[in-house]
mmCIF file of C-alpha atoms and ligand atoms in Angstrom:
data_model
loop_
_atom_site.group_PDB
_atom_site.id
_atom_site.type_symbol
_atom_site.label_atom_id
_atom_site.label_comp_id
_atom_site.label_asym_id
_atom_site.label_seq_id
_atom_site.Cartn_x
_atom_site.Cartn_y
_atom_site.Cartn_z
ATOM 1 C CA UNK A 272 0.000 0.000 0.000
ATOM 2 C CA UNK A 273 1.222 3.503 -0.762
ATOM 3 C CA UNK A 274 0.241 6.141 1.774
ATOM 4 C CA UNK A 275 0.264 9.784 1.018
ATOM 5 C CA UNK A 276 -0.137 12.602 3.473
ATOM 6 C CA UNK A 277 -0.905 15.998 2.125
ATOM 7 C CA UNK A 278 -0.131 18.890 4.368
ATOM 8 C CA UNK A 279 -2.095 21.994 3.638
ATOM 9 C CA UNK A 280 -0.825 25.221 5.028
ATOM 10 C CA UNK A 281 -2.428 28.570 4.617
ATOM 11 C CA UNK A 282 -0.854 31.805 3.559
ATOM 12 C CA UNK A 283 1.976 32.472 5.910
ATOM 13 C CA UNK A 284 3.387 35.963 6.301
ATOM 14 C CA UNK A 285 7.122 35.725 6.659
ATOM 15 C CA UNK A 286 9.385 38.539 7.754
ATOM 16 C CA UNK A 287 12.525 38.242 5.685
ATOM 17 C CA UNK A 288 15.765 38.233 7.580
ATOM 18 C CA UNK A 289 16.175 41.918 6.972
ATOM 19 C CA UNK A 290 16.107 44.432 9.779
ATOM 20 C CA UNK A 291 14.515 47.846 9.711
ATOM 21 C CA UNK A 292 16.975 50.390 8.386
ATOM 22 C CA UNK A 293 17.463 54.147 8.185
ATOM 23 C CA UNK A 294 17.104 55.511 4.657
ATOM 24 C CA UNK A 295 19.839 57.708 3.167
ATOM 25 C CA UNK A 296 19.697 61.471 3.677
ATOM 26 C CA UNK A 297 20.297 64.071 0.977
ATOM 27 C CA UNK A 298 20.515 67.841 1.146
ATOM 28 C CA UNK A 299 18.451 69.679 -1.449
ATOM 29 C CA UNK A 300 19.084 73.398 -1.699
ATOM 30 C CA UNK A 301 16.120 75.596 -2.510
ATOM 31 C CA UNK A 302 18.602 78.273 -3.603
ATOM 32 C CA UNK A 303 19.605 76.083 -6.538
ATOM 33 C CA UNK A 304 17.703 76.193 -9.849
ATOM 34 C CA UNK A 305 14.715 73.751 -9.788
ATOM 35 C CA UNK A 306 16.007 71.865 -12.837
ATOM 36 C CA UNK A 307 19.235 70.831 -11.080
ATOM 37 C CA UNK A 308 18.141 70.962 -7.452
ATOM 38 C CA UNK A 309 17.592 67.196 -7.178
ATOM 39 C CA UNK A 310 20.989 66.199 -8.586
ATOM 40 C CA UNK A 311 22.299 65.205 -5.107
ATOM 41 C CA UNK A 312 19.897 62.218 -5.252
ATOM 42 C CA UNK A 313 22.357 60.594 -7.631
ATOM 43 C CA UNK A 314 25.011 60.626 -4.911
ATOM 44 C CA UNK A 315 22.980 58.067 -2.949
ATOM 45 C CA UNK A 316 21.005 56.229 -5.644
ATOM 46 C CA UNK A 317 22.276 54.325 -8.617
ATOM 47 C CA UNK A 318 20.660 55.692 -11.797
ATOM 48 C CA UNK A 319 20.042 52.251 -13.282
ATOM 49 C CA UNK A 320 18.376 51.065 -10.104
ATOM 50 C CA UNK A 321 16.245 54.223 -10.011
ATOM 51 C CA UNK A 322 15.117 53.667 -13.592
ATOM 52 C CA UNK A 323 14.249 50.028 -12.997
ATOM 53 C CA UNK A 324 12.399 50.795 -9.775
ATOM 54 C CA UNK A 325 10.495 53.706 -11.327
ATOM 55 C CA UNK A 326 9.420 51.475 -14.223
ATOM 56 C CA UNK A 327 8.124 48.936 -11.706
ATOM 57 C CA UNK A 328 6.055 51.549 -9.859
ATOM 58 C CA UNK A 329 4.683 52.958 -13.115
ATOM 59 C CA UNK A 330 3.826 49.531 -14.537
ATOM 60 C CA UNK A 331 1.961 48.494 -11.422
ATOM 61 C CA UNK A 332 -0.029 51.748 -11.398
ATOM 62 C CA UNK A 333 -0.718 52.343 -15.075
ATOM 63 C CA UNK A 334 -1.314 49.229 -17.176
ATOM 64 C CA UNK A 335 1.104 49.003 -20.109
ATOM 65 C CA UNK A 336 -1.625 49.309 -22.749
ATOM 66 C CA UNK A 337 -2.845 52.572 -21.216
ATOM 67 C CA UNK A 338 0.651 53.943 -20.876
ATOM 68 C CA UNK A 339 1.060 55.210 -24.455
ATOM 69 C CA UNK A 340 -2.532 56.347 -24.625
ATOM 70 C CA UNK A 341 -2.115 58.649 -21.626
ATOM 71 C CA UNK A 342 1.147 60.194 -22.789
ATOM 72 C CA UNK A 343 -0.439 63.156 -24.637
ATOM 73 C CA UNK A 344 -2.758 63.807 -21.690
ATOM 74 C CA UNK A 345 0.157 63.716 -19.302
ATOM 75 C CA UNK A 346 2.153 66.106 -21.454
ATOM 76 C CA UNK A 347 -0.799 68.480 -21.538
ATOM 77 C CA UNK A 348 -1.036 68.278 -17.759
ATOM 78 C CA UNK A 349 2.529 69.491 -17.459
ATOM 79 C CA UNK A 350 1.246 73.004 -18.140
ATOM 80 C CA UNK A 351 -0.770 72.828 -14.937
ATOM 81 C CA UNK A 352 2.048 71.698 -12.678
ATOM 82 C CA UNK A 353 3.039 74.856 -10.789
ATOM 83 C CA UNK A 354 6.605 76.071 -10.504
ATOM 84 C CA UNK A 355 9.006 75.102 -9.079
ATOM 85 C CA UNK A 356 7.661 71.530 -9.354
ATOM 86 C CA UNK A 357 7.448 71.586 -13.146
ATOM 87 C CA UNK A 358 11.132 72.501 -13.327
ATOM 88 C CA UNK A 359 12.049 69.912 -10.709
ATOM 89 C CA UNK A 360 10.182 67.190 -12.618
ATOM 90 C CA UNK A 361 11.849 68.217 -15.886
ATOM 91 C CA UNK A 362 15.253 68.094 -14.200
ATOM 92 C CA UNK A 363 14.501 64.708 -12.649
ATOM 93 C CA UNK A 364 13.566 63.330 -16.088
ATOM 94 C CA UNK A 365 16.802 64.564 -17.616
ATOM 95 C CA UNK A 366 19.199 63.069 -15.092
ATOM 96 C CA UNK A 367 17.205 59.907 -14.543
ATOM 97 C CA UNK A 368 17.322 59.470 -18.315
ATOM 98 C CA UNK A 369 13.590 58.817 -18.459
ATOM 99 C CA UNK A 370 10.900 60.448 -20.537
ATOM 100 C CA UNK A 371 9.188 63.478 -19.071
ATOM 101 C CA UNK A 372 5.794 61.789 -19.204
ATOM 102 C CA UNK A 373 7.145 58.823 -17.225
ATOM 103 C CA UNK A 374 8.413 61.054 -14.440
ATOM 104 C CA UNK A 375 5.053 62.857 -14.334
ATOM 105 C CA UNK A 376 3.245 59.497 -14.172
ATOM 106 C CA UNK A 377 5.658 58.409 -11.433
ATOM 107 C CA UNK A 378 4.770 61.509 -9.413
ATOM 108 C CA UNK A 379 1.067 60.801 -9.854
ATOM 109 C CA UNK A 380 1.608 57.145 -8.952
ATOM 110 C CA UNK A 381 3.224 58.188 -5.708
ATOM 111 C CA UNK A 382 0.160 60.259 -4.917
ATOM 112 C CA UNK A 383 -2.690 57.964 -5.835
ATOM 113 C CA UNK A 384 -1.626 54.772 -4.113
ATOM 114 C CA UNK A 385 -0.662 55.979 -0.658
ATOM 115 C CA UNK A 386 -2.386 54.707 2.445
ATOM 116 C CA UNK A 387 -1.306 56.057 5.726
ATOM 117 C CA UNK A 388 -1.827 56.281 9.438
ATOM 118 C CA UNK A 389 -0.947 59.462 11.285
ATOM 119 C CA UNK A 390 -0.999 60.054 15.016
ATOM 120 C CA UNK A 391 -0.575 63.255 16.948
ATOM 121 C CA UNK A 392 -0.297 62.881 20.722
ATOM 122 C CA UNK A 393 0.529 64.929 23.780
ATOM 123 C CA UNK A 394 2.194 63.729 26.971
ATOM 124 C CA UNK A 395 1.357 64.832 30.524
ATOM 125 C CA UNK A 396 3.965 67.617 30.320
ATOM 126 C CA UNK A 397 2.475 69.118 27.186
ATOM 127 C CA UNK A 398 5.067 67.792 24.705
ATOM 128 C CA UNK A 399 3.524 67.066 21.323
ATOM 129 C CA UNK A 400 4.623 64.050 19.241
ATOM 130 C CA UNK A 401 3.714 63.059 15.725
ATOM 131 C CA UNK A 402 3.946 59.575 14.252
ATOM 132 C CA UNK A 403 3.069 58.182 10.884
ATOM 133 C CA UNK A 404 3.131 54.975 8.888
ATOM 134 C CA UNK A 405 3.249 55.300 5.147
ATOM 135 C CA UNK A 406 1.731 52.322 3.369
ATOM 136 C CA UNK A 407 2.214 51.625 -0.325
ATOM 137 C CA UNK A 408 1.573 48.450 -2.255
ATOM 138 C CA UNK A 409 5.012 48.659 -3.936
ATOM 139 C CA UNK A 410 7.775 46.831 -2.005
ATOM 140 C CA UNK A 411 10.394 48.446 -4.233
ATOM 141 C CA UNK A 412 9.714 51.768 -2.482
ATOM 142 C CA UNK A 413 11.622 50.514 0.539
ATOM 143 C CA UNK A 414 14.761 51.044 -1.488
ATOM 144 C CA UNK A 415 13.622 54.424 -2.789
ATOM 145 C CA UNK A 416 12.853 55.936 0.594
ATOM 146 C CA UNK A 417 14.976 58.981 1.307
ATOM 147 C CA UNK A 418 15.219 61.631 4.008
ATOM 148 C CA UNK A 419 15.520 65.080 2.537
ATOM 149 C CA UNK A 420 16.846 68.188 4.202
ATOM 150 C CA UNK A 421 15.719 71.290 2.322
ATOM 151 C CA UNK A 422 18.150 74.147 2.767
ATOM 152 C CA UNK A 423 17.509 77.816 2.227
ATOM 153 C CA UNK A 424 20.401 80.267 2.598
ATOM 154 C CA UNK A 425 22.392 77.354 4.023
ATOM 155 C CA UNK A 426 19.893 76.841 6.880
ATOM 156 C CA UNK A 427 17.460 73.946 7.296
ATOM 157 C CA UNK A 428 14.098 75.259 6.028
ATOM 158 C CA UNK A 429 12.320 71.948 6.524
ATOM 159 C CA UNK A 430 13.016 68.258 6.331
ATOM 160 C CA UNK A 431 10.981 65.247 5.462
ATOM 161 C CA UNK A 432 10.828 61.744 4.092
ATOM 162 C CA UNK A 433 10.013 60.986 0.484
ATOM 163 C CA UNK A 434 10.727 58.635 -2.409
ATOM 164 C CA UNK A 435 13.430 59.214 -4.979
ATOM 165 C CA UNK A 436 11.838 60.788 -8.041
ATOM 166 C CA UNK A 437 8.935 62.404 -6.200
ATOM 167 C CA UNK A 438 8.937 66.177 -5.878
ATOM 168 C CA UNK A 439 6.219 66.333 -3.218
ATOM 169 C CA UNK A 440 6.437 65.472 0.430
ATOM 170 C CA UNK A 441 3.949 63.572 2.591
ATOM 171 C CA UNK A 442 5.837 63.720 5.857
ATOM 172 C CA UNK A 443 7.938 66.477 7.295
ATOM 173 C CA UNK A 444 8.731 69.155 9.806
ATOM 174 C CA UNK A 445 9.570 72.807 9.915
ATOM 175 C CA UNK A 446 12.031 72.916 12.828
ATOM 176 C CA UNK A 447 10.654 74.520 16.018
ATOM 177 C CA UNK A 448 7.423 75.401 14.199
ATOM 178 C CA UNK A 449 5.305 72.437 13.178
ATOM 179 C CA UNK A 450 5.239 68.859 11.928
ATOM 180 C CA UNK A 451 2.836 67.760 9.233
ATOM 181 C CA UNK A 452 1.787 64.626 7.415
ATOM 182 C CA UNK A 453 -0.763 64.141 4.667
ATOM 183 C CA UNK A 454 -3.029 61.116 4.410
ATOM 184 C CA UNK A 455 -4.894 60.440 1.241
ATOM 185 C CA UNK A 456 -8.614 61.133 1.055
ATOM 186 C CA UNK A 457 -9.304 60.177 -2.510
ATOM 187 C CA UNK A 458 -6.947 61.487 -5.182
ATOM 188 C CA UNK A 459 -4.800 64.374 -4.156
ATOM 189 C CA UNK A 460 -2.137 66.547 -5.628
ATOM 190 C CA UNK A 461 -0.225 67.236 -2.547
ATOM 191 C CA UNK A 462 2.393 69.891 -2.343
ATOM 192 C CA UNK A 463 2.629 69.968 1.374
ATOM 193 C CA UNK A 464 5.146 72.619 2.218
ATOM 194 C CA UNK A 465 4.065 75.093 -0.376
ATOM 195 C CA UNK A 466 0.654 74.803 1.248
ATOM 196 C CA UNK A 467 1.872 74.796 4.820
ATOM 197 C CA UNK A 468 3.971 77.923 4.396
ATOM 198 C CA UNK A 469 6.708 79.112 6.686
ATOM 199 C CA UNK A 470 4.822 80.281 9.737
ATOM 200 C CA UNK A 471 4.125 78.453 12.974
ATOM 201 C CA UNK A 472 1.530 75.833 13.910
ATOM 202 C CA UNK A 473 -1.374 78.322 13.812
ATOM 203 C CA UNK A 474 -0.405 79.635 10.369
ATOM 204 C CA UNK A 475 0.097 76.112 9.061
ATOM 205 C CA UNK A 476 -3.369 75.037 10.274
ATOM 206 C CA UNK A 477 -5.028 78.083 8.740
ATOM 207 C CA UNK A 478 -3.246 77.688 5.405
ATOM 208 C CA UNK A 479 -3.730 73.926 5.242
ATOM 209 C CA UNK A 480 -7.429 74.420 5.994
ATOM 210 C CA UNK A 481 -8.127 77.075 3.402
ATOM 211 C CA UNK A 482 -5.983 76.844 0.293
ATOM 212 C CA UNK A 483 -7.927 75.255 -2.569
ATOM 213 C CA UNK A 484 -6.549 71.855 -3.581
ATOM 214 C CA UNK A 485 -7.443 69.335 -6.260
ATOM 215 C CA UNK A 486 -9.385 66.978 -3.998
ATOM 216 C CA UNK A 487 -9.709 65.976 -0.383
ATOM 217 C CA UNK A 488 -6.903 65.051 1.954
ATOM 218 C CA UNK A 489 -6.259 64.744 5.661
ATOM 219 C CA UNK A 490 -3.529 66.917 7.106
ATOM 220 C CA UNK A 491 -2.231 65.986 10.512
ATOM 221 C CA UNK A 492 -0.347 68.822 12.151
ATOM 222 C CA UNK A 493 1.613 69.053 15.390
ATOM 223 C CA UNK A 494 3.058 72.170 16.987
ATOM 224 C CA UNK A 495 5.533 73.071 19.703
ATOM 225 C CA UNK A 496 3.154 74.010 22.518
ATOM 226 C CA UNK A 497 0.640 72.016 24.574
ATOM 227 C CA UNK A 498 -2.630 71.571 22.741
ATOM 228 C CA UNK A 499 -1.055 72.164 19.327
ATOM 229 C CA UNK A 500 -2.197 69.146 17.392
ATOM 230 C CA UNK A 501 -5.039 68.643 14.949
ATOM 231 C CA UNK A 502 -6.428 66.517 12.154
ATOM 232 C CA UNK A 503 -7.725 68.646 9.295
ATOM 233 C CA UNK A 504 -10.165 66.928 6.963
ATOM 234 C CA UNK A 505 -10.123 68.730 3.653
ATOM 235 C CA UNK A 506 -12.411 68.822 0.699
ATOM 236 C CA UNK A 507 -11.509 70.799 -2.390
ATOM 237 C CA UNK A 508 -12.460 74.264 -1.264
ATOM 238 C CA UNK A 509 -11.885 74.292 2.445
ATOM 239 C CA UNK A 510 -11.916 72.390 5.727
ATOM 240 C CA UNK A 511 -14.652 69.790 6.133
ATOM 241 C CA UNK A 512 -13.643 69.341 9.751
ATOM 242 C CA UNK A 513 -10.892 70.311 12.182
ATOM 243 C CA UNK A 514 -10.339 67.874 15.025
ATOM 244 C CA UNK A 515 -7.936 69.310 17.598
ATOM 245 C CA UNK A 516 -6.288 67.596 20.529
ATOM 246 C CA UNK A 517 -8.400 67.999 23.653
ATOM 247 C CA UNK A 518 -6.191 66.694 26.458
ATOM 248 C CA UNK A 519 -8.322 68.207 29.241
ATOM 249 C CA UNK A 520 -11.207 65.969 28.211
ATOM 250 C CA UNK A 521 -9.188 62.829 27.553
ATOM 251 C CA UNK A 522 -8.393 63.610 23.915
ATOM 252 C CA UNK A 523 -4.607 63.345 24.347
ATOM 253 C CA UNK A 524 -4.174 61.755 20.929
ATOM 254 C CA UNK A 525 -5.772 61.793 17.504
ATOM 255 C CA UNK A 526 -5.483 59.012 14.946
ATOM 256 C CA UNK A 527 -6.212 59.496 11.256
ATOM 257 C CA UNK A 528 -6.010 56.842 8.561
ATOM 258 C CA UNK A 529 -7.755 57.305 5.215
ATOM 259 C CA UNK A 530 -11.360 57.678 6.363
ATOM 260 C CA UNK A 531 -13.285 60.512 7.964
ATOM 261 C CA UNK A 532 -12.757 60.167 11.712
ATOM 262 C CA UNK A 533 -16.443 60.691 12.541
ATOM 263 C CA UNK A 534 -17.473 57.715 10.411
ATOM 264 C CA UNK A 535 -16.687 54.057 11.041
ATOM 265 C CA UNK A 536 -13.940 52.763 8.725
ATOM 266 C CA UNK A 537 -14.794 49.952 6.280
ATOM 267 C CA UNK A 538 -15.029 46.593 8.028
ATOM 268 C CA UNK A 539 -11.850 45.308 6.295
ATOM 269 C CA UNK A 540 -9.693 48.136 7.617
ATOM 270 C CA UNK A 541 -8.561 47.731 11.212
ATOM 271 C CA UNK A 542 -5.771 50.291 11.260
ATOM 272 C CA UNK A 543 -7.658 52.939 13.215
ATOM 273 C CA UNK A 544 -8.768 50.538 15.914
ATOM 274 C CA UNK A 545 -5.317 48.983 16.157
ATOM 275 C CA UNK A 546 -3.765 52.411 16.635
ATOM 276 C CA UNK A 547 -6.345 53.420 19.247
ATOM 277 C CA UNK A 548 -5.744 50.190 21.092
ATOM 278 C CA UNK A 549 -1.956 50.585 20.996
ATOM 279 C CA UNK A 550 -2.181 54.176 22.259
ATOM 280 C CA UNK A 551 -4.643 53.266 25.006
ATOM 281 C CA UNK A 552 -2.293 50.509 26.082
ATOM 282 C CA UNK A 553 0.640 52.949 26.128
ATOM 283 C CA UNK A 554 -1.221 55.655 28.051
ATOM 284 C CA UNK A 555 -0.560 59.389 28.260
ATOM 285 C CA UNK A 556 1.850 58.852 31.173
ATOM 286 C CA UNK A 557 4.150 56.807 28.980
ATOM 287 C CA UNK A 558 3.882 58.435 25.578
ATOM 288 C CA UNK A 559 7.170 59.681 24.132
ATOM 289 C CA UNK A 560 9.087 59.387 20.854
ATOM 290 C CA UNK A 561 10.082 55.779 21.567
ATOM 291 C CA UNK A 562 6.694 54.499 22.703
ATOM 292 C CA UNK A 563 4.983 56.331 19.844
ATOM 293 C CA UNK A 564 7.383 54.623 17.445
ATOM 294 C CA UNK A 565 6.561 51.272 19.022
ATOM 295 C CA UNK A 566 2.810 51.940 18.888
ATOM 296 C CA UNK A 567 3.131 52.876 15.208
ATOM 297 C CA UNK A 568 5.150 49.783 14.390
ATOM 298 C CA UNK A 569 2.724 47.579 16.329
ATOM 299 C CA UNK A 570 -0.076 48.575 14.047
ATOM 300 C CA UNK A 571 1.881 48.719 10.796
ATOM 301 C CA UNK A 572 0.594 46.554 7.967
ATOM 302 C CA UNK A 573 2.508 44.243 5.606
ATOM 303 C CA UNK A 574 2.649 47.128 3.110
ATOM 304 C CA UNK A 575 3.984 49.732 5.535
ATOM 305 C CA UNK A 576 7.076 51.141 3.861
ATOM 306 C CA UNK A 577 8.324 53.426 6.597
ATOM 307 C CA UNK A 578 7.514 54.761 10.046
ATOM 308 C CA UNK A 579 8.401 58.307 11.074
ATOM 309 C CA UNK A 580 8.319 59.913 14.498
ATOM 310 C CA UNK A 581 8.904 63.600 14.984
ATOM 311 C CA UNK A 582 8.289 66.499 17.327
ATOM 312 C CA UNK A 583 8.497 70.098 16.157
ATOM 313 C CA UNK A 584 10.034 71.231 19.467
ATOM 314 C CA UNK A 585 12.815 68.637 19.156
ATOM 315 C CA UNK A 586 13.654 68.735 15.443
ATOM 316 C CA UNK A 587 16.924 66.834 15.876
ATOM 317 C CA UNK A 588 14.951 63.763 16.953
ATOM 318 C CA UNK A 589 13.257 63.394 13.555
ATOM 319 C CA UNK A 590 13.423 59.683 12.858
ATOM 320 C CA UNK A 591 12.393 57.543 9.910
ATOM 321 C CA UNK A 592 12.994 53.806 9.677
ATOM 322 C CA UNK A 593 12.097 51.620 6.711
ATOM 323 C CA UNK A 594 10.115 48.552 7.783
ATOM 324 C CA UNK A 595 11.422 45.083 6.980
ATOM 325 C CA UNK A 596 9.693 43.536 4.004
ATOM 326 C CA UNK A 597 6.994 41.017 4.823
ATOM 327 C CA UNK A 598 6.292 38.557 2.072
ATOM 328 C CA UNK A 599 3.382 36.201 1.956
ATOM 329 C CA UNK A 600 4.501 32.763 0.951
ATOM 330 C CA UNK A 601 2.047 30.414 -0.616
ATOM 331 C CA UNK A 602 2.748 27.177 1.147
ATOM 332 C CA UNK A 603 -0.573 25.564 0.466
ATOM 333 C CA UNK A 604 0.813 23.088 -1.999
ATOM 334 C CA UNK A 605 3.483 21.492 0.092
ATOM 335 C CA UNK A 606 2.747 17.822 -0.158
ATOM 336 C CA UNK A 607 4.429 15.305 2.010
ATOM 337 C CA UNK A 608 4.368 11.964 0.351
ATOM 338 C CA UNK A 609 5.254 9.206 2.674
ATOM 339 C CA UNK A 610 5.532 5.794 1.258
ATOM 340 C CA UNK A 611 5.410 2.749 3.358
ATOM 341 C CA UNK A 612 4.783 -0.888 2.897
ATOM 342 C CA UNK A 613 2.211 -2.756 4.764
HETATM 343 C C1 NAG B 12 23.511 68.894 4.900
HETATM 344 O O1 NAG B 12 23.284 70.162 5.440
HETATM 345 C C2 NAG B 12 23.506 70.240 6.835
HETATM 346 C C3 NAG B 12 23.052 71.607 7.332
HETATM 347 O O2 NAG B 12 23.689 72.630 6.622
HETATM 348 C C4 NAG B 12 24.985 69.961 7.100
HETATM 349 O O3 NAG B 12 25.231 69.984 8.493
HETATM 350 C C5 NAG B 12 25.344 68.598 6.544
HETATM 351 O O4 NAG B 12 26.729 68.353 6.667
HETATM 352 C C6 NAG B 12 24.960 68.484 5.068
HETATM 353 N N1 NAG B 12 25.151 67.109 4.641
HETATM 354 C C7 NAG B 12 25.665 66.803 3.460
HETATM 355 C C8 NAG B 12 25.755 65.355 3.132
HETATM 356 O O5 NAG B 12 26.041 67.657 2.665
HETATM 357 C C1 NAG B 13 16.390 46.476 -2.111
HETATM 358 O O1 NAG B 13 17.817 46.494 -2.074
HETATM 359 C C2 NAG B 13 18.376 45.344 -1.488
HETATM 360 C C3 NAG B 13 19.873 45.549 -1.331
HETATM 361 O O2 NAG B 13 20.397 46.330 -2.356
HETATM 362 C C4 NAG B 13 18.043 44.142 -2.385
HETATM 363 O O3 NAG B 13 18.587 42.968 -1.841
HETATM 364 C C5 NAG B 13 16.517 44.022 -2.458
HETATM 365 O O4 NAG B 13 16.163 42.994 -3.353
HETATM 366 C C6 NAG B 13 15.893 45.304 -2.933
HETATM 367 N N1 NAG B 13 14.441 45.177 -2.784
HETATM 368 C C7 NAG B 13 13.592 45.432 -3.749
HETATM 369 C C8 NAG B 13 12.151 45.210 -3.434
HETATM 370 O O5 NAG B 13 13.947 45.840 -4.840
HETATM 371 C C1 NAG B 14 -9.419 53.891 23.869
HETATM 372 O O1 NAG B 14 -9.752 54.650 25.021
HETATM 373 C C2 NAG B 14 -10.867 55.524 24.842
HETATM 374 C C3 NAG B 14 -10.975 56.392 26.074
HETATM 375 O O2 NAG B 14 -10.949 55.608 27.234
HETATM 376 C C4 NAG B 14 -12.097 54.687 24.552
HETATM 377 O O3 NAG B 14 -13.208 55.539 24.343
HETATM 378 C C5 NAG B 14 -11.855 53.848 23.299
HETATM 379 O O4 NAG B 14 -12.953 52.984 23.072
HETATM 380 C C6 NAG B 14 -10.595 53.024 23.438
HETATM 381 N N1 NAG B 14 -10.333 52.394 22.135
HETATM 382 C C7 NAG B 14 -9.881 51.151 22.000
HETATM 383 C C8 NAG B 14 -9.764 50.617 20.604
HETATM 384 O O5 NAG B 14 -9.541 50.473 22.939
#
């Protein structure tokens, strides 16, 4: 008799033997012409790798057969990209050796596929902390993550975390003024720091609430003083809702994912609840940069690319770490054949 045992295993998430790591940092000077401003990227990224990775992101966002069809549309759109971003995109295309339309599509791709969680929290002493997970369904972005220090007159104007080839910023801080992250609410053309301006927390909240944008977005903003933290829910013309910290009444943190905070999230999305649970477990007595990082990591998803923690009053503690890649192995077809004689 021949016996055969079939072992069925489900989908097993496996963390590869790769640790979290800090992305490279580049200095980008705003005093330099937009078309050459991003050249320093090539000091930390290999051009061939950049091209390959960009092609992967584009192909997984825009199907190949649509790609050529959209080219004329994309080129027409270029007229509507405001300066200095149009110049920056043109420059990026020239030194990445790609076509201009590809770099524009890449910038759109970075904007339309982002899912995020942002947290702003205040400790018992009034220190405000800001955490965020950036989720993207493209594993290759782990290797494109980059910290950018924007310099103006040789001073740090703001810093943030982005992806090589993208001229916008979803996560960043203006030192000793405010921290800000954007979470997608439908499609969004997000040019965070142009919108946020150069003032303090109050100015940033007012500007981020009012300036017309292409569609909705959530802006999560933290300041330097107690009580300075808010989630701004935006529609195209103005604020749909502003949800400030309210520590006196127990509101010592605010969590925003990609759904309006006053509505329940879809049943398949547990990120908000996971974050609330992690923060409740941490408690206001114990919240700080390290515990906020841990709480963010605890509720990261398999597609979380990076986690950032920051605090406007302590700009030197800005920290971004790229999450290890989690791959889902299909093990359901492992068959153990055991033969034995009777
Ligand atoms: C980036 O700019 C900062 C601030 O001016 C400076 O301290 C640092 O050395 C620069 N780093 C590089 C790699 O040029
Ligand atoms: C990222 O880079 C590492 C080391 O260079 C490489 O082993 C890995 O395959 C890359 N990951 C992706 C998703 O391209
Ligand atoms: C977190 O704590 C708040 C305040 O006590 C409570 O209203 C909320 O239900 C808790 N959330 C979770 C997910 O535990």
